[in-house]
Short mmCIF file of C-alpha atoms and ligand atoms in Angstrom, two decimals:
data_model
loop_
_atom_site.label_atom_id
_atom_site.label_comp_id
_atom_site.label_asym_id
_atom_site.label_seq_id
_atom_site.Cartn_x
_atom_site.Cartn_y
_atom_site.Cartn_z
CA MET A 1 132.00 103.21 81.37
CA ALA A 2 128.60 104.80 81.69
CA GLN A 3 128.00 106.96 84.72
CA LYS A 4 126.51 105.09 87.67
CA THR A 5 123.22 106.24 89.15
CA ILE A 6 121.94 106.31 92.69
CA SER A 7 118.21 106.11 93.40
CA PHE A 8 116.59 107.51 96.50
CA VAL A 9 113.37 105.73 97.42
CA LEU A 10 111.26 108.23 99.34
CA PRO A 11 107.90 107.19 100.80
CA VAL A 12 105.59 110.12 101.56
CA TYR A 13 102.32 110.15 103.40
CA ASN A 14 100.73 113.46 104.40
CA GLU A 15 104.06 115.26 104.63
CA GLU A 16 103.06 118.69 103.25
CA LYS A 17 104.64 120.38 106.26
CA VAL A 18 108.16 119.02 105.74
CA LEU A 19 108.36 117.97 102.12
CA LYS A 20 109.83 121.17 100.69
CA GLU A 21 112.39 121.44 103.44
CA PHE A 22 113.26 117.77 103.04
CA TYR A 23 113.79 118.21 99.32
CA GLY A 24 115.93 121.30 99.94
CA VAL A 25 118.18 119.47 102.40
CA LEU A 26 118.37 116.37 100.22
CA SER A 27 119.35 118.22 97.08
CA SER A 28 121.91 120.44 98.81
CA THR A 29 123.42 117.53 100.76
CA THR A 30 123.78 115.43 97.62
CA LYS A 31 125.49 118.25 95.65
CA PRO A 32 128.94 116.68 96.13
CA LEU A 33 127.66 113.60 94.27
CA ASP A 34 126.78 115.63 91.17
CA GLY A 35 129.01 114.76 88.27
CA ARG A 36 130.14 111.57 89.95
CA TYR A 37 126.73 109.93 89.85
CA GLY A 38 123.40 110.41 88.17
CA LEU A 39 120.68 110.85 90.79
CA GLU A 40 117.07 109.72 90.88
CA PHE A 41 114.67 110.92 93.58
CA LEU A 42 111.78 108.48 93.47
CA PHE A 43 108.90 109.66 95.64
CA ILE A 44 106.10 107.24 96.42
CA ASN A 45 103.00 109.13 97.38
CA ASP A 46 101.21 106.66 99.62
CA GLY A 47 97.67 107.96 99.23
CA SER A 48 98.28 111.29 100.97
CA ARG A 49 95.15 113.29 101.67
CA ASP A 50 96.85 116.65 102.14
CA GLY A 51 98.72 118.85 99.66
CA THR A 52 101.64 116.43 99.31
CA ILE A 53 101.03 115.57 95.65
CA GLN A 54 100.74 119.22 94.59
CA ILE A 55 104.06 119.97 96.25
CA LEU A 56 105.67 116.94 94.60
CA LYS A 57 104.43 118.02 91.18
CA GLN A 58 105.73 121.55 91.70
CA LEU A 59 109.13 120.20 92.65
CA ALA A 60 109.15 117.73 89.77
CA ALA A 61 108.43 120.53 87.29
CA LYS A 62 111.70 122.16 88.30
CA ASP A 63 113.88 119.12 88.91
CA GLN A 64 114.27 116.41 86.27
CA ARG A 65 115.65 113.99 88.84
CA ILE A 66 112.32 113.76 90.63
CA LYS A 67 110.08 110.84 89.74
CA ILE A 68 106.72 110.10 91.29
CA ILE A 69 104.69 106.97 91.87
CA GLU A 70 101.20 107.65 93.11
CA PHE A 71 99.32 104.91 94.95
CA ALA A 72 95.57 104.51 94.49
CA ARG A 73 95.18 104.65 98.26
CA ASN A 74 97.25 104.40 101.43
CA PHE A 75 99.02 101.04 101.41
CA GLY A 76 101.45 101.72 104.25
CA HIS A 77 105.12 102.50 104.62
CA GLN A 78 106.42 98.98 103.92
CA LEU A 79 104.57 98.71 100.62
CA ALA A 80 105.59 102.22 99.58
CA ILE A 81 109.20 101.15 100.06
CA THR A 82 108.50 97.96 98.12
CA ALA A 83 107.12 99.88 95.15
CA GLY A 84 110.12 102.18 95.28
CA ILE A 85 112.63 99.33 95.20
CA ASP A 86 110.61 97.67 92.41
CA HIS A 87 110.87 100.75 90.20
CA ALA A 88 114.22 102.28 91.15
CA LYS A 89 116.75 102.11 88.34
CA GLY A 90 119.94 103.03 90.18
CA ASP A 91 123.12 101.02 90.69
CA ALA A 92 122.54 101.76 94.35
CA VAL A 93 119.11 102.24 95.94
CA ILE A 94 118.77 104.22 99.16
CA VAL A 95 115.57 104.01 101.18
CA MET A 96 114.92 106.91 103.55
CA ASP A 97 112.09 108.70 105.36
CA THR A 98 110.93 112.06 104.10
CA ASP A 99 110.45 113.77 107.45
CA LEU A 100 114.17 114.51 107.97
CA GLN A 101 114.43 111.91 110.73
CA ASP A 102 116.87 110.07 108.54
CA PRO A 103 119.45 112.82 107.90
CA PRO A 104 120.43 113.06 104.21
CA LYS A 105 124.08 113.54 105.23
CA THR A 106 124.07 109.97 106.56
CA ALA A 107 123.15 108.85 103.03
CA LEU A 108 126.62 110.03 102.01
CA ASP A 109 128.12 107.69 104.63
CA LEU A 110 126.05 104.82 103.26
CA ILE A 111 127.30 105.59 99.77
CA ARG A 112 130.91 105.64 100.98
CA GLU A 113 130.52 102.13 102.39
CA TRP A 114 128.89 100.99 99.16
CA GLU A 115 131.87 102.35 97.22
CA GLN A 116 134.03 100.12 99.44
CA GLY A 117 132.17 97.09 98.09
CA ASN A 118 129.41 96.58 100.67
CA GLU A 119 126.11 95.50 99.15
CA VAL A 120 123.63 96.24 101.93
CA VAL A 121 124.54 99.21 104.09
CA TYR A 122 122.09 99.89 106.91
CA ALA A 123 121.97 102.88 109.21
CA VAL A 124 121.88 102.01 112.90
CA ARG A 125 120.39 104.49 115.36
CA ALA A 126 123.18 105.31 117.78
CA THR A 127 120.85 107.80 119.42
CA ARG A 128 117.27 108.77 118.76
CA LYS A 129 115.30 111.81 119.79
CA ASP A 130 111.83 110.28 119.92
CA GLY A 131 109.70 110.55 123.05
CA PHE A 132 110.13 108.26 126.05
CA TRP A 133 107.22 105.98 125.10
CA LYS A 134 108.42 105.46 121.53
CA ARG A 135 111.97 104.76 122.71
CA LEU A 136 110.74 102.30 125.33
CA THR A 137 108.43 100.36 123.01
CA ALA A 138 110.95 100.38 120.15
CA GLY A 139 113.69 99.16 122.52
CA MET A 140 111.50 96.33 123.81
CA PHE A 141 110.54 95.42 120.28
CA TYR A 142 114.12 95.01 119.08
CA LYS A 143 115.00 92.93 122.15
CA ILE A 144 112.04 90.58 121.67
CA MET A 145 112.76 90.26 117.96
CA ALA A 146 116.38 89.41 118.64
CA LYS A 147 115.22 86.58 120.93
CA LEU A 148 112.50 85.21 118.67
CA SER A 149 113.81 85.53 115.17
CA ASP A 150 115.10 82.39 113.48
CA TYR A 151 118.15 84.33 112.29
CA PRO A 152 119.61 87.66 113.37
CA ILE A 153 117.91 90.92 112.36
CA PRO A 154 120.15 93.86 113.36
CA GLU A 155 118.90 95.82 116.36
CA ASN A 156 118.04 99.52 116.15
CA ALA A 157 118.21 99.57 112.39
CA GLY A 158 115.18 101.01 110.64
CA ASP A 159 114.36 101.04 106.97
CA PHE A 160 117.05 103.64 106.25
CA ARG A 161 119.51 101.65 104.15
CA LEU A 162 121.29 101.26 100.85
CA PHE A 163 121.02 98.30 98.49
CA ASP A 164 123.47 97.56 95.74
CA ARG A 165 121.73 96.77 92.42
CA ARG A 166 122.34 93.04 92.98
CA ALA A 167 120.77 93.17 96.47
CA ALA A 168 117.87 95.33 95.24
CA ASP A 169 117.11 92.78 92.50
CA VAL A 170 116.99 90.04 95.11
CA MET A 171 114.74 92.17 97.38
CA LYS A 172 112.31 92.35 94.43
CA ARG A 173 111.88 88.60 94.47
CA TYR A 174 110.36 88.61 97.96
CA ARG A 175 106.65 89.10 97.30
CA GLU A 176 105.13 88.25 100.70
CA VAL A 177 102.03 90.21 101.68
CA HIS A 178 102.86 90.94 105.32
CA ARG A 179 106.15 92.60 104.74
CA TYR A 180 108.81 93.40 107.25
CA MET A 181 111.43 94.95 105.00
CA ARG A 182 114.22 95.00 107.60
CA GLY A 183 113.75 91.28 108.09
CA ILE A 184 113.83 90.60 104.36
CA SER A 185 116.87 92.79 103.98
CA ALA A 186 118.70 90.74 106.63
CA HIS A 187 117.48 87.51 105.04
CA ILE A 188 118.98 88.14 101.61
CA GLY A 189 122.55 87.97 102.90
CA PHE A 190 125.28 89.61 100.76
CA LYS A 191 127.98 91.81 102.20
CA GLN A 192 126.18 93.79 104.91
CA LYS A 193 127.57 96.73 106.80
CA ALA A 194 126.21 98.88 109.63
CA VAL A 195 126.72 102.64 109.79
CA PRO A 196 125.86 104.43 113.05
CA PHE A 197 123.91 107.69 112.92
CA ASP A 198 122.00 110.03 115.21
CA ARG A 199 118.32 109.94 114.43
CA ASP A 200 116.83 113.42 114.48
CA SER A 201 113.38 114.25 115.69
CA ARG A 202 110.60 114.69 113.16
CA ARG A 203 110.89 118.22 111.67
CA ALA A 204 107.14 118.84 111.46
CA GLY A 205 103.86 116.96 111.40
CA GLU A 206 103.03 113.81 113.35
CA THR A 207 104.37 110.27 113.31
CA HIS A 208 102.29 107.89 111.21
CA TYR A 209 103.34 105.02 113.44
CA PRO A 210 101.14 105.32 116.52
CA PHE A 211 101.24 102.43 119.00
CA ARG A 212 98.59 100.46 117.10
CA LYS A 213 100.59 100.47 113.86
CA MET A 214 103.85 99.72 115.67
CA LEU A 215 102.11 96.70 117.16
CA GLY A 216 100.98 95.64 113.68
CA LEU A 217 104.53 95.91 112.35
CA SER A 218 105.84 93.97 115.34
CA MET A 219 103.30 91.22 114.70
CA ASP A 220 104.45 91.00 111.09
CA ALA A 221 108.04 90.90 112.26
CA VAL A 222 107.33 88.06 114.68
CA PHE A 223 104.88 85.97 112.69
CA SER A 224 106.52 86.41 109.28
CA PHE A 225 110.03 85.79 110.51
CA SER A 226 109.72 83.31 113.31
CA THR A 227 108.07 79.99 114.07
CA ALA A 228 109.06 80.35 117.73
CA PRO A 229 105.44 81.00 118.86
CA LEU A 230 104.39 77.67 117.34
CA ARG A 231 107.19 75.85 119.10
CA PHE A 232 106.26 77.65 122.31
CA MET A 233 102.73 76.25 122.01
CA THR A 234 104.08 72.71 121.89
CA LYS A 235 106.38 73.31 124.84
CA PHE A 236 103.64 74.89 126.91
CA GLY A 237 101.24 72.06 126.05
CA LEU A 238 103.81 69.55 127.26
CA PHE A 239 104.27 71.53 130.47
CA VAL A 240 100.53 71.66 131.23
CA ALA A 241 100.16 67.96 130.41
CA GLY A 242 103.08 67.25 132.78
CA VAL A 243 101.40 69.21 135.56
CA SER A 244 98.16 67.32 135.02
CA VAL A 245 99.99 63.99 135.34
CA LEU A 246 101.26 65.17 138.74
CA GLY A 247 97.66 66.06 139.61
CA ILE A 248 96.46 62.58 138.65
CA ILE A 249 99.14 60.93 140.79
CA TYR A 250 98.21 63.19 143.68
CA ALA A 251 94.50 62.36 143.32
CA VAL A 252 95.13 58.60 143.19
CA VAL A 253 97.50 58.66 146.18
CA VAL A 254 95.08 60.72 148.27
CA ARG A 255 92.18 58.47 147.29
CA ILE A 256 94.01 55.27 148.34
CA PHE A 257 95.86 56.41 151.45
CA PHE A 258 93.81 59.33 152.85
CA PRO A 259 90.20 58.61 151.77
CA VAL A 260 88.82 61.15 154.27
CA ALA A 261 90.78 64.07 152.77
CA ALA A 262 89.58 63.37 149.20
CA VAL A 263 87.29 65.83 147.32
CA PRO A 264 89.60 68.89 147.38
CA GLY A 265 86.65 71.07 146.39
CA TRP A 266 85.32 72.50 143.17
CA SER A 267 87.22 75.82 143.18
CA PHE A 268 90.41 74.12 142.05
CA ILE A 269 88.54 72.49 139.17
CA VAL A 270 86.96 75.76 138.06
CA VAL A 271 90.28 77.61 138.20
CA ALA A 272 91.98 74.83 136.26
CA ILE A 273 89.27 74.83 133.59
CA LEU A 274 89.41 78.62 133.19
CA PHE A 275 93.19 78.60 133.11
CA VAL A 276 93.48 75.90 130.50
CA GLY A 277 90.57 77.42 128.55
CA GLY A 278 92.27 80.81 128.49
CA ILE A 279 95.56 79.32 127.39
CA GLN A 280 93.78 77.45 124.61
CA PHE A 281 92.26 80.66 123.30
CA ILE A 282 95.66 82.33 123.27
CA MET A 283 97.08 79.34 121.41
CA LEU A 284 94.21 79.50 118.92
CA GLY A 285 95.02 83.18 118.45
CA ILE A 286 98.64 82.35 117.67
CA LEU A 287 97.54 79.70 115.17
CA GLY A 288 95.16 82.30 113.75
CA GLU A 289 98.02 84.72 113.11
CA TYR A 290 99.71 82.15 110.92
CA ILE A 291 96.50 81.03 109.24
CA GLY A 292 95.54 84.65 108.49
CA ARG A 293 98.90 85.10 106.81
CA ILE A 294 98.41 81.91 104.77
CA PHE A 295 94.98 83.26 103.78
CA ALA A 296 96.46 86.59 102.69
CA GLU A 297 99.13 84.82 100.63
CA SER A 298 96.68 82.39 99.04
CA LYS A 299 94.61 85.21 97.58
CA GLY A 300 97.60 86.35 95.56
CA ARG A 301 96.40 89.95 95.41
CA PRO A 302 98.67 92.67 94.07
CA LEU A 303 100.77 94.20 96.83
CA TYR A 304 99.93 97.77 95.83
CA ILE A 305 98.00 99.65 93.16
CA ILE A 306 99.57 102.53 91.27
CA SER A 307 97.15 105.16 90.02
CA SER A 308 99.63 107.32 88.14
CA THR A 309 103.31 107.95 87.65
CA HIS A 310 105.60 110.73 86.64
CA GLY A 311 108.86 109.84 84.89
CA VAL A 312 108.61 106.15 85.82
CA GLU A 313 108.21 103.20 83.46
CA GLN A 314 105.43 100.96 84.69
CA ASP A 315 105.98 97.27 84.14
CA ARG A 316 104.20 95.78 87.09
N1 UDP B 1 104.78 106.71 105.44
C1 UDP B 1 104.16 106.17 104.33
N2 UDP B 1 102.94 105.55 104.48
C2 UDP B 1 102.32 105.42 105.69
C3 UDP B 1 102.99 105.94 106.83
C4 UDP B 1 104.21 106.57 106.68
O1 UDP B 1 104.68 106.24 103.22
O2 UDP B 1 101.23 104.86 105.75
C5 UDP B 1 106.09 107.38 105.30
C6 UDP B 1 106.22 108.74 105.97
O3 UDP B 1 105.84 109.79 105.10
C7 UDP B 1 107.69 108.80 106.33
C8 UDP B 1 108.03 107.35 106.60
O4 UDP B 1 107.04 106.56 105.95
O5 UDP B 1 108.48 109.25 105.26
C9 UDP B 1 108.09 107.03 108.08
O6 UDP B 1 106.89 107.39 108.72
P1 UDP B 1 106.86 108.15 110.11
O7 UDP B 1 107.87 109.24 110.12
O8 UDP B 1 105.46 108.54 110.40
O9 UDP B 1 107.30 106.99 111.10
P2 UDP B 1 108.29 107.11 112.37
O10 UDP B 1 109.55 107.76 111.85
O11 UDP B 1 107.60 107.97 113.37
O12 UDP B 1 108.49 105.71 112.82
MG1 MG B 2 109.54 109.63 111.03
#
């Protein structure tokens, strides 16, 4: 039987400060796999504006296992991962960050579970060393998602995971524009297995997920994976309509039995109008989130544009 290969899908965006160290740790950690498996290190340079590409090319000149996909511009983490899964050739495909927050030694644990027959092995953050704010917002996010999602998406699992070839091929069939890869990965089914790990802090450089981008990802998670907000609109509409019926009954009763006390004043009316008006705008916003996603899908644009590759066959 031919030797099996394992692909590492490695998104990089402005990581000149950690890239060399990351590569060093990755290649030394994966030494024990040598001989047992062929390895492929597929870097996706997501429109970096620093020296990332030069470093990648230097490394690739010395290591045959390194392959590079260069994006025409920054398309974002989720699309970099998508391109990586699209082009990875391995019997197993491991997605991991390139800032050493996902420790390469955990990849060995993922591989062990894959060897046991699991088809999607995802790393769950037992602990994380991010700042208080990031931990708080991330924690809230996973809780809200767990409540809203139409089917379970594992909590505290990031994009660090392994796909068996069969699972990777299925991942490739999901072509939605607003991508939440963890959601898709839960959606495909197959034999899934969690592996706990301790998430390290970023070795150097800054996070590329400031609050604004985290919010964007959360919106994609909610609106691409849940119709709960739409159902909430209906429920809330029914509630407000119910309250207004009570108001009508009250008005009629007061008018008939206590004519002197009628005319409760205009402030109530103004508050009610503003309240309902505000709610309606929020509801319109929710509808807009879905319509915007329909709009994005209907254009059918390519998900990402590759400007050049190194060692990768381009078929997309
Ligand atoms: N990344 C990317 N494109 C982007 C932002 C980030 O490819 O637009 C990569 C980045 O180089 C890293 C991974 O995605 O390997 C995760 O990003 P980051 O570490 O900034 O996110 P965090 O770990 O703070 O959530
Ligand atoms: Mg990181």
